[in-house]
PDB file of C-alpha atoms in Angstrom:
ATOM      1  CA  PHE A 460     -49.000 -20.711  63.289  1.00 93.00           C
ATOM      2  CA  THR A 461     -49.527 -18.530  66.343  1.00 95.00           C
ATOM      3  CA  LEU A 462     -53.268 -19.174  66.428  1.00 93.00           C
ATOM      4  CA  ALA A 463     -52.548 -22.906  66.509  1.00 92.00           C
ATOM      5  CA  VAL A 464     -50.533 -22.360  69.710  1.00 96.00           C
ATOM      6  CA  GLU A 465     -53.076 -20.057  71.314  1.00 96.00           C
ATOM      7  CA  ARG A 466     -56.207 -22.001  70.292  1.00 94.00           C
ATOM      8  CA  PRO A 467     -55.208 -25.689  70.586  1.00 91.00           C
ATOM      9  CA  HIS A 468     -58.850 -26.705  71.026  1.00 90.00           C
ATOM     10  CA  SER A 469     -60.019 -25.286  67.704  1.00 87.00           C
ATOM     11  CA  THR A 470     -57.099 -24.834  65.317  1.00 85.00           C
ATOM     12  CA  GLY A 471     -54.196 -26.858  66.633  1.00 82.00           C
ATOM     13  CA  ILE A 472     -51.193 -28.372  64.934  1.00 86.00           C
ATOM     14  CA  GLY A 473     -53.111 -31.606  64.293  1.00 87.00           C
ATOM     15  CA  GLY A 474     -55.766 -29.951  62.149  1.00 89.00           C
ATOM     16  CA  GLY A 475     -56.047 -28.477  58.700  1.00 92.00           C
ATOM     17  CA  GLY A 476     -57.853 -25.817  56.751  1.00 92.00           C
ATOM     18  CA  PHE A 477     -58.308 -24.039  53.477  1.00 93.00           C
ATOM     19  CA  MET A 478     -57.612 -20.585  52.120  1.00 94.00           C
ATOM     20  CA  LEU A 479     -58.998 -18.382  49.392  1.00 95.00           C
ATOM     21  CA  PHE A 480     -56.509 -15.697  48.411  1.00 92.00           C
ATOM     22  CA  ARG A 481     -56.801 -12.867  45.927  1.00 94.00           C
ATOM     23  CA  GLU A 482     -53.456 -11.557  44.782  1.00 91.00           C
ATOM     24  CA  GLY A 483     -53.532  -7.785  44.616  1.00 91.00           C
ATOM     25  CA  LYS A 484     -51.310  -7.191  41.573  1.00 91.00           C
ATOM     26  CA  SER A 485     -52.535  -9.944  39.276  1.00 94.00           C
ATOM     27  CA  LYS A 486     -56.112 -10.096  40.614  1.00 96.00           C
ATOM     28  CA  LYS A 487     -55.776 -13.907  40.458  1.00 96.00           C
ATOM     29  CA  ILE A 488     -57.684 -15.969  42.979  1.00 97.00           C
ATOM     30  CA  PHE A 489     -56.037 -18.993  44.555  1.00 95.00           C
ATOM     31  CA  ALA A 490     -57.687 -21.791  46.532  1.00 95.00           C
ATOM     32  CA  ILE A 491     -55.530 -23.949  48.769  1.00 94.00           C
ATOM     33  CA  ASP A 492     -56.985 -26.980  50.517  1.00 96.00           C
ATOM     34  CA  PHE A 493     -54.933 -28.330  53.402  1.00 94.00           C
ATOM     35  CA  ARG A 494     -57.567 -30.261  55.303  1.00 94.00           C
ATOM     36  CA  GLU A 495     -56.639 -33.366  57.227  1.00 92.00           C
ATOM     37  CA  ARG A 496     -56.551 -36.612  55.291  1.00 91.00           C
ATOM     38  CA  ALA A 497     -57.280 -40.177  56.255  1.00 89.00           C
ATOM     39  CA  PRO A 498     -54.189 -42.313  56.846  1.00 88.00           C
ATOM     40  CA  LEU A 499     -53.223 -44.765  54.104  1.00 88.00           C
ATOM     41  CA  LYS A 500     -54.386 -47.739  56.162  1.00 89.00           C
ATOM     42  CA  ALA A 501     -57.849 -46.278  56.838  1.00 90.00           C
ATOM     43  CA  HIS A 502     -60.759 -48.333  55.498  1.00 89.00           C
ATOM     44  CA  LYS A 503     -64.536 -48.157  55.544  1.00 86.00           C
ATOM     45  CA  GLU A 504     -64.956 -50.958  58.119  1.00 90.00           C
ATOM     46  CA  MET A 505     -62.593 -49.511  60.753  1.00 90.00           C
ATOM     47  CA  PHE A 506     -65.492 -48.219  62.880  1.00 92.00           C
ATOM     48  CA  ILE A 507     -67.665 -51.340  62.567  1.00 93.00           C
ATOM     49  CA  GLY A 508     -67.691 -53.962  65.324  1.00 91.00           C
ATOM     50  CA  PRO A 509     -67.608 -57.747  64.818  1.00 92.00           C
ATOM     51  CA  ASP A 510     -71.396 -57.832  65.060  1.00 94.00           C
ATOM     52  CA  GLY A 511     -71.764 -55.247  62.280  1.00 92.00           C
ATOM     53  CA  SER A 512     -72.801 -52.374  64.548  1.00 93.00           C
ATOM     54  CA  ALA A 513     -71.206 -48.953  64.371  1.00 91.00           C
ATOM     55  CA  LEU A 514     -68.545 -48.180  66.988  1.00 89.00           C
ATOM     56  CA  SER A 515     -68.945 -44.426  66.731  1.00 86.00           C
ATOM     57  CA  ALA A 516     -66.834 -43.654  69.825  1.00 87.00           C
ATOM     58  CA  LEU A 517     -63.760 -44.854  67.901  1.00 88.00           C
ATOM     59  CA  SER A 518     -64.233 -42.063  65.376  1.00 86.00           C
ATOM     60  CA  ILE A 519     -64.382 -39.368  68.076  1.00 86.00           C
ATOM     61  CA  ASN A 520     -61.410 -39.961  70.394  1.00 80.00           C
ATOM     62  CA  GLY A 521     -58.247 -42.013  70.186  1.00 79.00           C
ATOM     63  CA  VAL A 522     -55.832 -43.116  67.533  1.00 81.00           C
ATOM     64  CA  LEU A 523     -58.492 -44.155  64.993  1.00 85.00           C
ATOM     65  CA  ALA A 524     -60.068 -40.691  65.187  1.00 84.00           C
ATOM     66  CA  SER A 525     -56.833 -39.136  63.970  1.00 82.00           C
ATOM     67  CA  ALA A 526     -56.051 -38.018  60.469  1.00 88.00           C
ATOM     68  CA  VAL A 527     -52.842 -36.853  58.849  1.00 90.00           C
ATOM     69  CA  PRO A 528     -52.703 -33.157  59.779  1.00 91.00           C
ATOM     70  CA  GLY A 529     -52.619 -30.681  56.912  1.00 93.00           C
ATOM     71  CA  LEU A 530     -52.084 -27.420  58.814  1.00 93.00           C
ATOM     72  CA  VAL A 531     -48.288 -27.330  58.773  1.00 94.00           C
ATOM     73  CA  ALA A 532     -47.996 -28.403  55.120  1.00 94.00           C
ATOM     74  CA  GLY A 533     -50.686 -25.961  54.066  1.00 95.00           C
ATOM     75  CA  LEU A 534     -49.347 -22.947  55.905  1.00 95.00           C
ATOM     76  CA  LEU A 535     -45.825 -23.649  54.681  1.00 95.00           C
ATOM     77  CA  GLU A 536     -47.087 -24.026  51.110  1.00 94.00           C
ATOM     78  CA  ILE A 537     -48.887 -20.692  51.394  1.00 94.00           C
ATOM     79  CA  HIS A 538     -45.717 -19.128  52.755  1.00 95.00           C
ATOM     80  CA  GLN A 539     -43.588 -20.635  49.982  1.00 94.00           C
ATOM     81  CA  ARG A 540     -45.939 -19.448  47.243  1.00 92.00           C
ATOM     82  CA  PHE A 541     -46.900 -16.031  48.525  1.00 92.00           C
ATOM     83  CA  GLY A 542     -44.683 -15.110  51.463  1.00 93.00           C
ATOM     84  CA  ARG A 543     -41.715 -12.795  51.529  1.00 93.00           C
ATOM     85  CA  LEU A 544     -40.211 -13.314  54.964  1.00 96.00           C
ATOM     86  CA  SER A 545     -38.130 -16.327  55.994  1.00 96.00           C
ATOM     87  CA  ARG A 546     -39.710 -19.329  57.727  1.00 95.00           C
ATOM     88  CA  GLU A 547     -37.675 -18.465  60.808  1.00 96.00           C
ATOM     89  CA  ILE A 548     -39.227 -15.002  61.006  1.00 97.00           C
ATOM     90  CA  ILE A 549     -42.822 -16.110  60.432  1.00 96.00           C
ATOM     91  CA  LEU A 550     -42.557 -18.942  62.964  1.00 97.00           C
ATOM     92  CA  GLN A 551     -40.832 -16.903  65.686  1.00 98.00           C
ATOM     93  CA  PRO A 552     -44.024 -15.475  67.294  1.00 98.00           C
ATOM     94  CA  SER A 553     -45.518 -18.960  67.645  1.00 97.00           C
ATOM     95  CA  ILE A 554     -42.259 -20.312  69.070  1.00 98.00           C
ATOM     96  CA  ARG A 555     -42.096 -17.494  71.624  1.00 98.00           C
ATOM     97  CA  LEU A 556     -45.732 -17.961  72.634  1.00 98.00           C
ATOM     98  CA  ALA A 557     -45.350 -21.729  73.041  1.00 98.00           C
ATOM     99  CA  GLU A 558     -42.104 -21.368  75.039  1.00 98.00           C
ATOM    100  CA  ASN A 559     -43.178 -18.495  77.281  1.00 98.00           C
ATOM    101  CA  GLY A 560     -46.849 -19.406  77.545  1.00 98.00           C
ATOM    102  CA  PHE A 561     -49.979 -17.346  77.932  1.00 98.00           C
ATOM    103  CA  PRO A 562     -52.751 -17.191  80.528  1.00 98.00           C
ATOM    104  CA  ILE A 563     -55.553 -19.637  79.822  1.00 98.00           C
ATOM    105  CA  TYR A 564     -58.616 -17.645  78.769  1.00 98.00           C
ATOM    106  CA  PRO A 565     -62.267 -18.568  79.490  1.00 98.00           C
ATOM    107  CA  ASN A 566     -63.051 -20.457  76.251  1.00 97.00           C
ATOM    108  CA  LEU A 567     -59.887 -22.538  76.467  1.00 97.00           C
ATOM    109  CA  ALA A 568     -60.521 -23.292  80.158  1.00 98.00           C
ATOM    110  CA  ARG A 569     -64.022 -24.551  79.263  1.00 98.00           C
ATOM    111  CA  ALA A 570     -62.684 -26.663  76.386  1.00 97.00           C
ATOM    112  CA  LEU A 571     -60.017 -28.234  78.607  1.00 98.00           C
ATOM    113  CA  ALA A 572     -62.566 -28.983  81.328  1.00 98.00           C
ATOM    114  CA  GLN A 573     -64.912 -30.539  78.769  1.00 97.00           C
ATOM    115  CA  LYS A 574     -62.159 -32.853  77.451  1.00 95.00           C
ATOM    116  CA  GLU A 575     -60.507 -33.480  80.817  1.00 96.00           C
ATOM    117  CA  SER A 576     -61.238 -37.224  80.854  1.00 95.00           C
ATOM    118  CA  VAL A 577     -59.982 -37.659  77.284  1.00 92.00           C
ATOM    119  CA  LEU A 578     -56.820 -35.653  77.964  1.00 95.00           C
ATOM    120  CA  ALA A 579     -56.196 -37.782  81.060  1.00 96.00           C
ATOM    121  CA  LEU A 580     -55.914 -40.887  78.859  1.00 92.00           C
ATOM    122  CA  ASP A 581     -52.832 -39.477  77.113  1.00 92.00           C
ATOM    123  CA  PRO A 582     -49.722 -39.005  79.275  1.00 94.00           C
ATOM    124  CA  GLU A 583     -48.248 -36.319  76.998  1.00 93.00           C
ATOM    125  CA  ALA A 584     -51.493 -34.342  76.786  1.00 94.00           C
ATOM    126  CA  SER A 585     -51.883 -34.660  80.552  1.00 96.00           C
ATOM    127  CA  LYS A 586     -48.463 -33.095  81.142  1.00 96.00           C
ATOM    128  CA  ILE A 587     -49.446 -30.052  79.096  1.00 97.00           C
ATOM    129  CA  PHE A 588     -53.136 -29.453  79.793  1.00 98.00           C
ATOM    130  CA  LEU A 589     -53.847 -31.046  83.189  1.00 98.00           C
ATOM    131  CA  ASP A 590     -52.511 -30.485  86.694  1.00 97.00           C
ATOM    132  CA  GLN A 591     -50.963 -33.153  88.942  1.00 95.00           C
ATOM    133  CA  ASN A 592     -54.439 -34.310  89.979  1.00 96.00           C
ATOM    134  CA  LYS A 593     -55.485 -34.826  86.330  1.00 96.00           C
ATOM    135  CA  LYS A 594     -57.755 -31.771  86.481  1.00 98.00           C
ATOM    136  CA  ALA A 595     -57.934 -29.277  83.606  1.00 98.00           C
ATOM    137  CA  LEU A 596     -55.710 -26.255  84.030  1.00 98.00           C
ATOM    138  CA  PRO A 597     -57.872 -23.337  85.183  1.00 98.00           C
ATOM    139  CA  GLU A 598     -58.486 -19.938  83.653  1.00 98.00           C
ATOM    140  CA  GLY A 599     -55.511 -17.672  84.273  1.00 98.00           C
ATOM    141  CA  HIS A 600     -52.981 -20.526  84.547  1.00 98.00           C
ATOM    142  CA  LEU A 601     -49.929 -20.003  82.320  1.00 98.00           C
ATOM    143  CA  LEU A 602     -50.070 -22.582  79.496  1.00 98.00           C
ATOM    144  CA  ILE A 603     -46.551 -23.440  78.344  1.00 97.00           C
ATOM    145  CA  GLN A 604     -46.026 -25.832  75.416  1.00 97.00           C
ATOM    146  CA  LYS A 605     -42.256 -26.543  75.232  1.00 96.00           C
ATOM    147  CA  ASP A 606     -42.596 -29.561  72.924  1.00 95.00           C
ATOM    148  CA  LEU A 607     -44.698 -27.539  70.494  1.00 95.00           C
ATOM    149  CA  ALA A 608     -42.019 -24.828  70.521  1.00 97.00           C
ATOM    150  CA  MET A 609     -39.397 -27.456  69.612  1.00 95.00           C
ATOM    151  CA  THR A 610     -41.614 -28.717  66.795  1.00 94.00           C
ATOM    152  CA  ARG A 611     -41.999 -25.168  65.482  1.00 95.00           C
ATOM    153  CA  LYS A 612     -38.213 -24.696  65.607  1.00 96.00           C
ATOM    154  CA  ARG A 613     -37.736 -27.841  63.502  1.00 95.00           C
ATOM    155  CA  SER A 614     -40.287 -26.560  60.984  1.00 94.00           C
ATOM    156  CA  ALA A 615     -38.496 -23.201  60.880  1.00 95.00           C
ATOM    157  CA  ARG A 616     -35.207 -24.952  60.063  1.00 95.00           C
ATOM    158  CA  GLN A 617     -36.419 -27.841  57.891  1.00 94.00           C
ATOM    159  CA  GLY A 618     -39.816 -26.837  56.522  1.00 93.00           C
ATOM    160  CA  LYS A 619     -42.405 -29.609  56.155  1.00 93.00           C
ATOM    161  CA  LYS A 620     -39.787 -32.275  56.731  1.00 93.00           C
ATOM    162  CA  GLY A 621     -39.270 -30.944  60.265  1.00 91.00           C
ATOM    163  CA  PHE A 622     -42.874 -31.810  61.095  1.00 92.00           C
ATOM    164  CA  TYR A 623     -43.840 -34.780  58.915  1.00 91.00           C
ATOM    165  CA  GLN A 624     -40.560 -36.707  58.842  1.00 88.00           C
ATOM    166  CA  PHE A 625     -39.329 -36.141  62.393  1.00 66.00           C
ATOM    167  CA  GLN A 626     -37.385 -39.072  63.808  1.00 63.00           C
TER     168      GLN A 626
END
């Protein structure tokens, strides 16, 4: 959960993953797949224009490029099956980091600069990752993600429901 706060460009809350885990006592191996999934209304023609040509830009940025994130469900499933500490305890470091922020490091600064024009299209993303002039926050700037901290708090209290069924 903390990595998803600190590395929003490569393992953020909107992503997914997979885990191979070998339990020490039993020697059993578990595989958990929590990759993103296509939304229910996705279909094979959604990136094809009226003339039959591919509209590949739609699959890269914007609402049609989104999938249902699996990260939160997957990490909470792993915690439920194998964890010992409470959700509140395991989520606390990510909540603290999102609330208090951290200095933007070189790789994140480059990623933000590279996606500056895309981030500028989204008012919420702009508030977090861009300055008042719609320029990417620079290296060393303190990145604070208050909304992400609130989302993490809901997940700590409500589990998956706090993320996937928020109203």
